[in-house]
mmCIF file of N, CA and C in Angstrom:
data_model
loop_
_atom_site.group_PDB
_atom_site.id
_atom_site.type_symbol
_atom_site.label_atom_id
_atom_site.label_comp_id
_atom_site.label_asym_id
_atom_site.label_seq_id
_atom_site.Cartn_x
_atom_site.Cartn_y
_atom_site.Cartn_z
ATOM 1 N N MET A 1 10.884 119.524 8.168
ATOM 2 C CA MET A 1 11.030 118.233 8.815
ATOM 3 C C MET A 1 11.482 118.451 10.257
ATOM 4 N N ARG A 2 10.858 117.741 11.161
ATOM 5 C CA ARG A 2 11.225 117.842 12.563
ATOM 6 C C ARG A 2 12.514 117.066 12.806
ATOM 7 N N ILE A 3 13.341 117.583 13.684
ATOM 8 C CA ILE A 3 14.677 117.031 13.848
ATOM 9 C C ILE A 3 14.704 115.756 14.685
ATOM 10 N N TRP A 4 13.929 115.665 15.772
ATOM 11 C CA TRP A 4 14.013 114.512 16.665
ATOM 12 C C TRP A 4 13.603 113.206 15.999
ATOM 13 N N PRO A 5 12.503 113.153 15.241
ATOM 14 C CA PRO A 5 12.208 111.896 14.530
ATOM 15 C C PRO A 5 13.291 111.515 13.524
ATOM 16 N N ALA A 6 13.906 112.520 12.889
ATOM 17 C CA ALA A 6 14.982 112.241 11.932
ATOM 18 C C ALA A 6 16.202 111.663 12.643
ATOM 19 N N VAL A 7 16.507 112.182 13.828
ATOM 20 C CA VAL A 7 17.629 111.649 14.608
ATOM 21 C C VAL A 7 17.329 110.212 15.044
ATOM 22 N N SER A 8 16.092 109.971 15.461
ATOM 23 C CA SER A 8 15.693 108.620 15.869
ATOM 24 C C SER A 8 15.821 107.640 14.708
ATOM 25 N N PHE A 9 15.364 108.039 13.533
ATOM 26 C CA PHE A 9 15.490 107.172 12.360
ATOM 27 C C PHE A 9 16.954 106.932 12.013
ATOM 28 N N SER A 10 17.772 107.968 12.101
ATOM 29 C CA SER A 10 19.199 107.820 11.804
ATOM 30 C C SER A 10 19.876 106.851 12.771
ATOM 31 N N LEU A 11 19.512 106.924 14.040
ATOM 32 C CA LEU A 11 20.080 105.996 15.025
ATOM 33 C C LEU A 11 19.626 104.561 14.768
ATOM 34 N N ALA A 12 18.360 104.387 14.393
ATOM 35 C CA ALA A 12 17.863 103.046 14.068
ATOM 36 C C ALA A 12 18.557 102.502 12.826
ATOM 37 N N LEU A 13 18.767 103.351 11.838
ATOM 38 C CA LEU A 13 19.462 102.944 10.622
ATOM 39 C C LEU A 13 20.909 102.550 10.923
ATOM 40 N N ALA A 14 21.566 103.335 11.754
ATOM 41 C CA ALA A 14 22.946 103.020 12.128
ATOM 42 C C ALA A 14 23.013 101.701 12.910
ATOM 43 N N SER A 15 22.047 101.472 13.787
ATOM 44 C CA SER A 15 22.025 100.222 14.556
ATOM 45 C C SER A 15 21.813 99.023 13.648
ATOM 46 N N SER A 16 20.886 99.146 12.708
ATOM 47 C CA SER A 16 20.635 98.033 11.781
ATOM 48 C C SER A 16 21.858 97.752 10.917
ATOM 49 N N ALA A 17 22.496 98.805 10.430
ATOM 50 C CA ALA A 17 23.692 98.626 9.607
ATOM 51 C C ALA A 17 24.813 97.987 10.415
ATOM 52 N N LEU A 18 24.988 98.435 11.649
ATOM 53 C CA LEU A 18 26.016 97.864 12.511
ATOM 54 C C LEU A 18 25.755 96.386 12.777
ATOM 55 N N LEU A 19 24.497 96.053 13.061
ATOM 56 C CA LEU A 19 24.166 94.659 13.342
ATOM 57 C C LEU A 19 24.339 93.758 12.123
ATOM 58 N N LEU A 20 24.215 94.318 10.928
ATOM 59 C CA LEU A 20 24.405 93.516 9.723
ATOM 60 C C LEU A 20 25.864 93.201 9.446
ATOM 61 N N VAL A 21 26.753 94.131 9.737
ATOM 62 C CA VAL A 21 28.154 93.950 9.337
ATOM 63 C C VAL A 21 29.108 93.629 10.483
ATOM 64 N N ALA A 22 28.721 93.927 11.711
ATOM 65 C CA ALA A 22 29.618 93.673 12.843
ATOM 66 C C ALA A 22 29.539 92.217 13.274
ATOM 67 N N PRO A 23 30.654 91.620 13.600
ATOM 68 C CA PRO A 23 30.624 90.239 14.091
ATOM 69 C C PRO A 23 30.058 90.192 15.512
ATOM 70 N N VAL A 24 28.878 89.626 15.652
ATOM 71 C CA VAL A 24 28.232 89.561 16.961
ATOM 72 C C VAL A 24 28.235 88.142 17.530
ATOM 73 N N TYR A 25 28.661 87.185 16.743
ATOM 74 C CA TYR A 25 28.777 85.804 17.195
ATOM 75 C C TYR A 25 30.252 85.425 17.225
ATOM 76 N N SER A 26 30.625 84.659 18.226
ATOM 77 C CA SER A 26 31.988 84.132 18.260
ATOM 78 C C SER A 26 31.933 82.675 18.692
ATOM 79 N N SER A 27 32.864 81.923 18.182
ATOM 80 C CA SER A 27 32.935 80.506 18.539
ATOM 81 C C SER A 27 34.152 80.276 19.422
ATOM 82 N N GLY A 28 34.200 79.133 20.041
ATOM 83 C CA GLY A 28 35.320 78.806 20.911
ATOM 84 C C GLY A 28 36.639 78.690 20.170
ATOM 85 N N SER A 29 36.578 78.451 18.867
ATOM 86 C CA SER A 29 37.804 78.297 18.088
ATOM 87 C C SER A 29 38.324 79.628 17.553
ATOM 88 N N GLY A 30 37.729 80.732 17.972
ATOM 89 C CA GLY A 30 38.225 82.039 17.567
ATOM 90 C C GLY A 30 37.560 82.611 16.332
ATOM 91 N N GLY A 31 36.571 81.950 15.773
ATOM 92 C CA GLY A 31 35.878 82.467 14.593
ATOM 93 C C GLY A 31 34.776 83.440 14.967
ATOM 94 N N ASN A 32 34.528 84.411 14.119
ATOM 95 C CA ASN A 32 33.474 85.400 14.318
ATOM 96 C C ASN A 32 32.506 85.350 13.151
ATOM 97 N N ALA A 33 31.248 85.721 13.407
ATOM 98 C CA ALA A 33 30.242 85.729 12.348
ATOM 99 C C ALA A 33 29.240 86.851 12.610
ATOM 100 N N THR A 34 28.639 87.351 11.542
ATOM 101 C CA THR A 34 27.632 88.398 11.644
ATOM 102 C C THR A 34 26.242 87.774 11.765
ATOM 103 N N LEU A 35 25.271 88.597 12.084
ATOM 104 C CA LEU A 35 23.885 88.130 12.137
ATOM 105 C C LEU A 35 23.446 87.572 10.789
ATOM 106 N N LEU A 36 23.833 88.237 9.722
ATOM 107 C CA LEU A 36 23.438 87.806 8.386
ATOM 108 C C LEU A 36 24.060 86.453 8.031
ATOM 109 N N GLN A 37 25.290 86.221 8.430
ATOM 110 C CA GLN A 37 25.942 84.942 8.144
ATOM 111 C C GLN A 37 25.312 83.796 8.921
ATOM 112 N N VAL A 38 24.929 84.050 10.156
ATOM 113 C CA VAL A 38 24.388 82.991 10.999
ATOM 114 C C VAL A 38 22.909 82.736 10.712
ATOM 115 N N ASN A 39 22.128 83.805 10.591
ATOM 116 C CA ASN A 39 20.673 83.665 10.465
ATOM 117 C C ASN A 39 20.165 83.738 9.036
ATOM 118 N N GLY A 40 20.975 84.192 8.116
ATOM 119 C CA GLY A 40 20.540 84.311 6.726
ATOM 120 C C GLY A 40 19.659 85.542 6.507
ATOM 121 N N PRO A 41 19.016 85.611 5.354
ATOM 122 C CA PRO A 41 18.212 86.794 5.012
ATOM 123 C C PRO A 41 17.010 87.016 5.926
ATOM 124 N N ARG A 42 16.588 86.012 6.678
ATOM 125 C CA ARG A 42 15.422 86.194 7.542
ATOM 126 C C ARG A 42 15.675 87.206 8.654
ATOM 127 N N ILE A 43 16.918 87.528 8.951
ATOM 128 C CA ILE A 43 17.224 88.515 9.984
ATOM 129 C C ILE A 43 16.880 89.926 9.532
ATOM 130 N N LEU A 44 16.718 90.118 8.235
ATOM 131 C CA LEU A 44 16.386 91.447 7.717
ATOM 132 C C LEU A 44 15.022 91.923 8.203
ATOM 133 N N ILE A 45 14.098 91.008 8.459
ATOM 134 C CA ILE A 45 12.763 91.399 8.924
ATOM 135 C C ILE A 45 12.827 92.010 10.326
ATOM 136 N N PRO A 46 13.429 91.346 11.327
ATOM 137 C CA PRO A 46 13.513 92.003 12.638
ATOM 138 C C PRO A 46 14.331 93.292 12.629
ATOM 139 N N LEU A 47 15.324 93.365 11.762
ATOM 140 C CA LEU A 47 16.117 94.594 11.682
ATOM 141 C C LEU A 47 15.356 95.719 10.999
ATOM 142 N N ALA A 48 14.369 95.395 10.185
ATOM 143 C CA ALA A 48 13.588 96.413 9.486
ATOM 144 C C ALA A 48 12.464 96.986 10.342
ATOM 145 N N ILE A 49 12.026 96.265 11.357
ATOM 146 C CA ILE A 49 10.904 96.733 12.182
ATOM 147 C C ILE A 49 11.191 98.096 12.816
ATOM 148 N N PRO A 50 12.311 98.292 13.498
ATOM 149 C CA PRO A 50 12.571 99.619 14.068
ATOM 150 C C PRO A 50 12.740 100.705 13.004
ATOM 151 N N LEU A 51 13.244 100.329 11.840
ATOM 152 C CA LEU A 51 13.395 101.316 10.767
ATOM 153 C C LEU A 51 12.042 101.826 10.290
ATOM 154 N N VAL A 52 11.117 100.900 10.062
ATOM 155 C CA VAL A 52 9.792 101.288 9.587
ATOM 156 C C VAL A 52 9.055 102.102 10.648
ATOM 157 N N VAL A 53 9.139 101.657 11.893
ATOM 158 C CA VAL A 53 8.451 102.358 12.978
ATOM 159 C C VAL A 53 9.011 103.764 13.162
ATOM 160 N N SER A 54 10.320 103.918 13.093
ATOM 161 C CA SER A 54 10.909 105.249 13.280
ATOM 162 C C SER A 54 10.748 106.139 12.044
ATOM 163 N N LEU A 55 10.414 105.546 10.918
ATOM 164 C CA LEU A 55 10.170 106.338 9.714
ATOM 165 C C LEU A 55 8.770 106.962 9.715
ATOM 166 N N LEU A 56 7.819 106.310 10.347
ATOM 167 C CA LEU A 56 6.429 106.789 10.326
ATOM 168 C C LEU A 56 6.252 108.224 10.834
ATOM 169 N N PRO A 57 6.867 108.624 11.961
ATOM 170 C CA PRO A 57 6.693 110.015 12.401
ATOM 171 C C PRO A 57 7.293 111.049 11.449
ATOM 172 N N MET A 58 8.230 110.636 10.620
ATOM 173 C CA MET A 58 8.778 111.567 9.633
ATOM 174 C C MET A 58 7.800 111.773 8.483
ATOM 175 N N LEU A 59 6.961 110.767 8.224
ATOM 176 C CA LEU A 59 5.984 110.864 7.143
ATOM 177 C C LEU A 59 4.693 111.525 7.596
ATOM 178 N N SER A 60 4.371 111.409 8.876
ATOM 179 C CA SER A 60 3.154 112.006 9.418
ATOM 180 C C SER A 60 3.539 113.039 10.465
ATOM 181 N N ARG A 61 2.909 114.171 10.446
ATOM 182 C CA ARG A 61 3.245 115.237 11.371
ATOM 183 C C ARG A 61 2.353 115.218 12.610
ATOM 184 N N ARG A 62 1.608 114.140 12.813
ATOM 185 C CA ARG A 62 0.699 114.052 13.941
ATOM 186 C C ARG A 62 1.434 113.593 15.192
ATOM 187 N N ARG A 63 1.077 114.190 16.320
ATOM 188 C CA ARG A 63 1.726 113.862 17.582
ATOM 189 C C ARG A 63 1.453 112.417 17.993
ATOM 190 N N GLY A 64 0.259 111.932 17.731
ATOM 191 C CA GLY A 64 -0.102 110.569 18.095
ATOM 192 C C GLY A 64 0.769 109.532 17.408
ATOM 193 N N VAL A 65 1.152 109.793 16.176
ATOM 194 C CA VAL A 65 2.029 108.870 15.446
ATOM 195 C C VAL A 65 3.399 108.826 16.114
ATOM 196 N N CYS A 66 3.870 109.968 16.540
ATOM 197 C CA CYS A 66 5.178 110.043 17.194
ATOM 198 C C CYS A 66 5.146 109.329 18.550
ATOM 199 N N ILE A 67 4.097 109.534 19.308
ATOM 200 C CA ILE A 67 3.971 108.868 20.607
ATOM 201 C C ILE A 67 3.805 107.361 20.420
ATOM 202 N N GLY A 68 3.000 106.975 19.436
ATOM 203 C CA GLY A 68 2.832 105.549 19.146
ATOM 204 C C GLY A 68 4.137 104.894 18.731
ATOM 205 N N ALA A 69 4.918 105.587 17.922
ATOM 206 C CA ALA A 69 6.219 105.055 17.513
ATOM 207 C C ALA A 69 7.151 104.920 18.707
ATOM 208 N N ALA A 70 7.094 105.861 19.638
ATOM 209 C CA ALA A 70 7.922 105.775 20.846
ATOM 210 C C ALA A 70 7.535 104.561 21.679
ATOM 211 N N ILE A 71 6.233 104.287 21.770
ATOM 212 C CA ILE A 71 5.769 103.129 22.538
ATOM 213 C C ILE A 71 6.204 101.826 21.863
ATOM 214 N N VAL A 72 6.041 101.752 20.546
ATOM 215 C CA VAL A 72 6.399 100.529 19.820
ATOM 216 C C VAL A 72 7.909 100.290 19.865
ATOM 217 N N LEU A 73 8.693 101.335 19.679
ATOM 218 C CA LEU A 73 10.156 101.177 19.748
ATOM 219 C C LEU A 73 10.604 100.752 21.145
ATOM 220 N N SER A 74 9.990 101.334 22.164
ATOM 221 C CA SER A 74 10.339 100.953 23.538
ATOM 222 C C SER A 74 9.967 99.500 23.810
ATOM 223 N N ALA A 75 8.796 99.090 23.338
ATOM 224 C CA ALA A 75 8.377 97.696 23.504
ATOM 225 C C ALA A 75 9.317 96.754 22.757
ATOM 226 N N PHE A 76 9.739 97.151 21.571
ATOM 227 C CA PHE A 76 10.685 96.338 20.804
ATOM 228 C C PHE A 76 11.995 96.174 21.568
ATOM 229 N N CYS A 77 12.465 97.250 22.176
ATOM 230 C CA CYS A 77 13.713 97.186 22.948
ATOM 231 C C CYS A 77 13.574 96.250 24.144
ATOM 232 N N ILE A 78 12.414 96.263 24.782
ATOM 233 C CA ILE A 78 12.205 95.407 25.952
ATOM 234 C C ILE A 78 12.067 93.949 25.539
ATOM 235 N N VAL A 79 11.230 93.701 24.523
ATOM 236 C CA VAL A 79 10.968 92.323 24.100
ATOM 237 C C VAL A 79 12.228 91.663 23.543
ATOM 238 N N SER A 80 12.993 92.386 22.771
ATOM 239 C CA SER A 80 14.191 91.806 22.162
ATOM 240 C C SER A 80 15.469 92.279 22.851
ATOM 241 N N GLY A 81 15.342 92.646 24.099
ATOM 242 C CA GLY A 81 16.453 93.243 24.841
ATOM 243 C C GLY A 81 17.677 92.372 24.998
ATOM 244 N N PHE A 82 17.489 91.052 25.064
ATOM 245 C CA PHE A 82 18.645 90.180 25.263
ATOM 246 C C PHE A 82 19.338 89.824 23.957
ATOM 247 N N SER A 83 18.791 90.264 22.834
ATOM 248 C CA SER A 83 19.461 89.974 21.563
ATOM 249 C C SER A 83 19.835 91.278 20.859
ATOM 250 N N ILE A 84 18.906 91.870 20.133
ATOM 251 C CA ILE A 84 19.241 93.076 19.378
ATOM 252 C C ILE A 84 18.586 94.330 19.946
ATOM 253 N N GLY A 85 17.711 94.178 20.907
ATOM 254 C CA GLY A 85 16.920 95.297 21.407
ATOM 255 C C GLY A 85 17.723 96.446 21.987
ATOM 256 N N LEU A 86 18.778 96.137 22.706
ATOM 257 C CA LEU A 86 19.554 97.204 23.338
ATOM 258 C C LEU A 86 20.249 98.105 22.325
ATOM 259 N N PHE A 87 20.491 97.598 21.138
ATOM 260 C CA PHE A 87 21.104 98.429 20.102
ATOM 261 C C PHE A 87 20.145 99.546 19.654
ATOM 262 N N TYR A 88 18.851 99.327 19.836
ATOM 263 C CA TYR A 88 17.856 100.305 19.404
ATOM 264 C C TYR A 88 17.380 101.204 20.543
ATOM 265 N N ALA A 89 17.924 101.063 21.726
ATOM 266 C CA ALA A 89 17.533 101.901 22.862
ATOM 267 C C ALA A 89 17.774 103.396 22.609
ATOM 268 N N PRO A 90 18.898 103.807 22.011
ATOM 269 C CA PRO A 90 19.057 105.243 21.728
ATOM 270 C C PRO A 90 17.982 105.782 20.785
ATOM 271 N N SER A 91 17.588 104.978 19.819
ATOM 272 C CA SER A 91 16.526 105.401 18.905
ATOM 273 C C SER A 91 15.196 105.534 19.648
ATOM 274 N N ALA A 92 14.916 104.599 20.556
ATOM 275 C CA ALA A 92 13.670 104.651 21.326
ATOM 276 C C ALA A 92 13.643 105.872 22.245
ATOM 277 N N VAL A 93 14.756 106.144 22.908
ATOM 278 C CA VAL A 93 14.823 107.306 23.796
ATOM 279 C C VAL A 93 14.648 108.595 22.998
ATOM 280 N N THR A 94 15.266 108.664 21.850
ATOM 281 C CA THR A 94 15.137 109.848 21.009
ATOM 282 C C THR A 94 13.696 110.008 20.524
ATOM 283 N N MET A 95 13.024 108.907 20.225
ATOM 284 C CA MET A 95 11.626 108.998 19.796
ATOM 285 C C MET A 95 10.728 109.423 20.953
ATOM 286 N N ILE A 96 11.053 109.018 22.186
ATOM 287 C CA ILE A 96 10.303 109.488 23.355
ATOM 288 C C ILE A 96 10.450 110.997 23.489
ATOM 289 N N VAL A 97 11.665 111.501 23.303
ATOM 290 C CA VAL A 97 11.897 112.948 23.327
ATOM 291 C C VAL A 97 11.107 113.624 22.213
ATOM 292 N N ALA A 98 11.083 113.017 21.029
ATOM 293 C CA ALA A 98 10.326 113.584 19.904
ATOM 294 C C ALA A 98 8.840 113.663 20.227
ATOM 295 N N GLY A 99 8.309 112.613 20.855
ATOM 296 C CA GLY A 99 6.899 112.631 21.223
ATOM 297 C C GLY A 99 6.596 113.661 22.288
ATOM 298 N N ALA A 100 7.504 113.837 23.232
ATOM 299 C CA ALA A 100 7.298 114.818 24.302
ATOM 300 C C ALA A 100 7.430 116.245 23.794
ATOM 301 N N ARG A 101 8.264 116.462 22.816
ATOM 302 C CA ARG A 101 8.503 117.815 22.313
ATOM 303 C C ARG A 101 7.601 118.196 21.152
ATOM 304 N N SER A 102 6.865 117.244 20.595
ATOM 305 C CA SER A 102 6.013 117.582 19.459
ATOM 306 C C SER A 102 4.817 118.391 19.937
ATOM 307 N N PRO A 103 4.401 119.363 19.156
ATOM 308 C CA PRO A 103 3.271 120.205 19.561
ATOM 309 C C PRO A 103 1.968 119.413 19.550
ATOM 310 N N ALA A 104 1.026 119.852 20.377
ATOM 311 C CA ALA A 104 -0.270 119.169 20.475
ATOM 312 C C ALA A 104 -1.031 119.234 19.151
ATOM 313 N N SER A 105 -0.930 120.369 18.485
ATOM 314 C CA SER A 105 -1.586 120.527 17.185
ATOM 315 C C SER A 105 -0.553 121.000 16.190
ATOM 316 N N SER A 106 -0.320 120.213 15.147
ATOM 317 C CA SER A 106 0.733 120.561 14.197
ATOM 318 C C SER A 106 0.157 121.077 12.880
ATOM 319 N N ASP A 107 -1.043 121.641 12.886
ATOM 320 C CA ASP A 107 -1.627 122.189 11.675
ATOM 321 C C ASP A 107 -0.862 123.433 11.249
ATOM 322 N N GLY A 108 -0.131 123.323 10.172
ATOM 323 C CA GLY A 108 0.639 124.460 9.656
ATOM 324 C C GLY A 108 1.924 124.705 10.397
ATOM 325 N N ASP A 109 2.256 123.880 11.355
ATOM 326 C CA ASP A 109 3.481 124.048 12.132
ATOM 327 C C ASP A 109 4.654 123.446 11.366
ATOM 328 N N VAL A 110 5.758 124.147 11.313
ATOM 329 C CA VAL A 110 6.926 123.676 10.582
ATOM 330 C C VAL A 110 8.105 123.465 11.524
ATOM 331 N N SER A 111 7.854 123.142 12.784
ATOM 332 C CA SER A 111 8.959 122.958 13.732
ATOM 333 C C SER A 111 9.699 121.681 13.503
#
């Protein structure tokens, strides 16, 4: 297993877990709430997108999959940057590194 895609997936997993349990909303009366409390179960879909995208390069050893995942993660960070996107920026940067460091041909390569 290549290390950079695994690190990217781990960072995305940590970001999703943090966003589920950390209080990211606050009210004027001093109350705090999590994404799950405010938005309900529907928030699980946007939180799962970076997880699925960062998992794909771990399942496929092709360089194109890794580069595509880096592009999709970066786009996700930009599009959702004012809400949850910035939490996934470390995962996107790590996936860019994974795409840049992956060999052009991975036939039989175990790096």
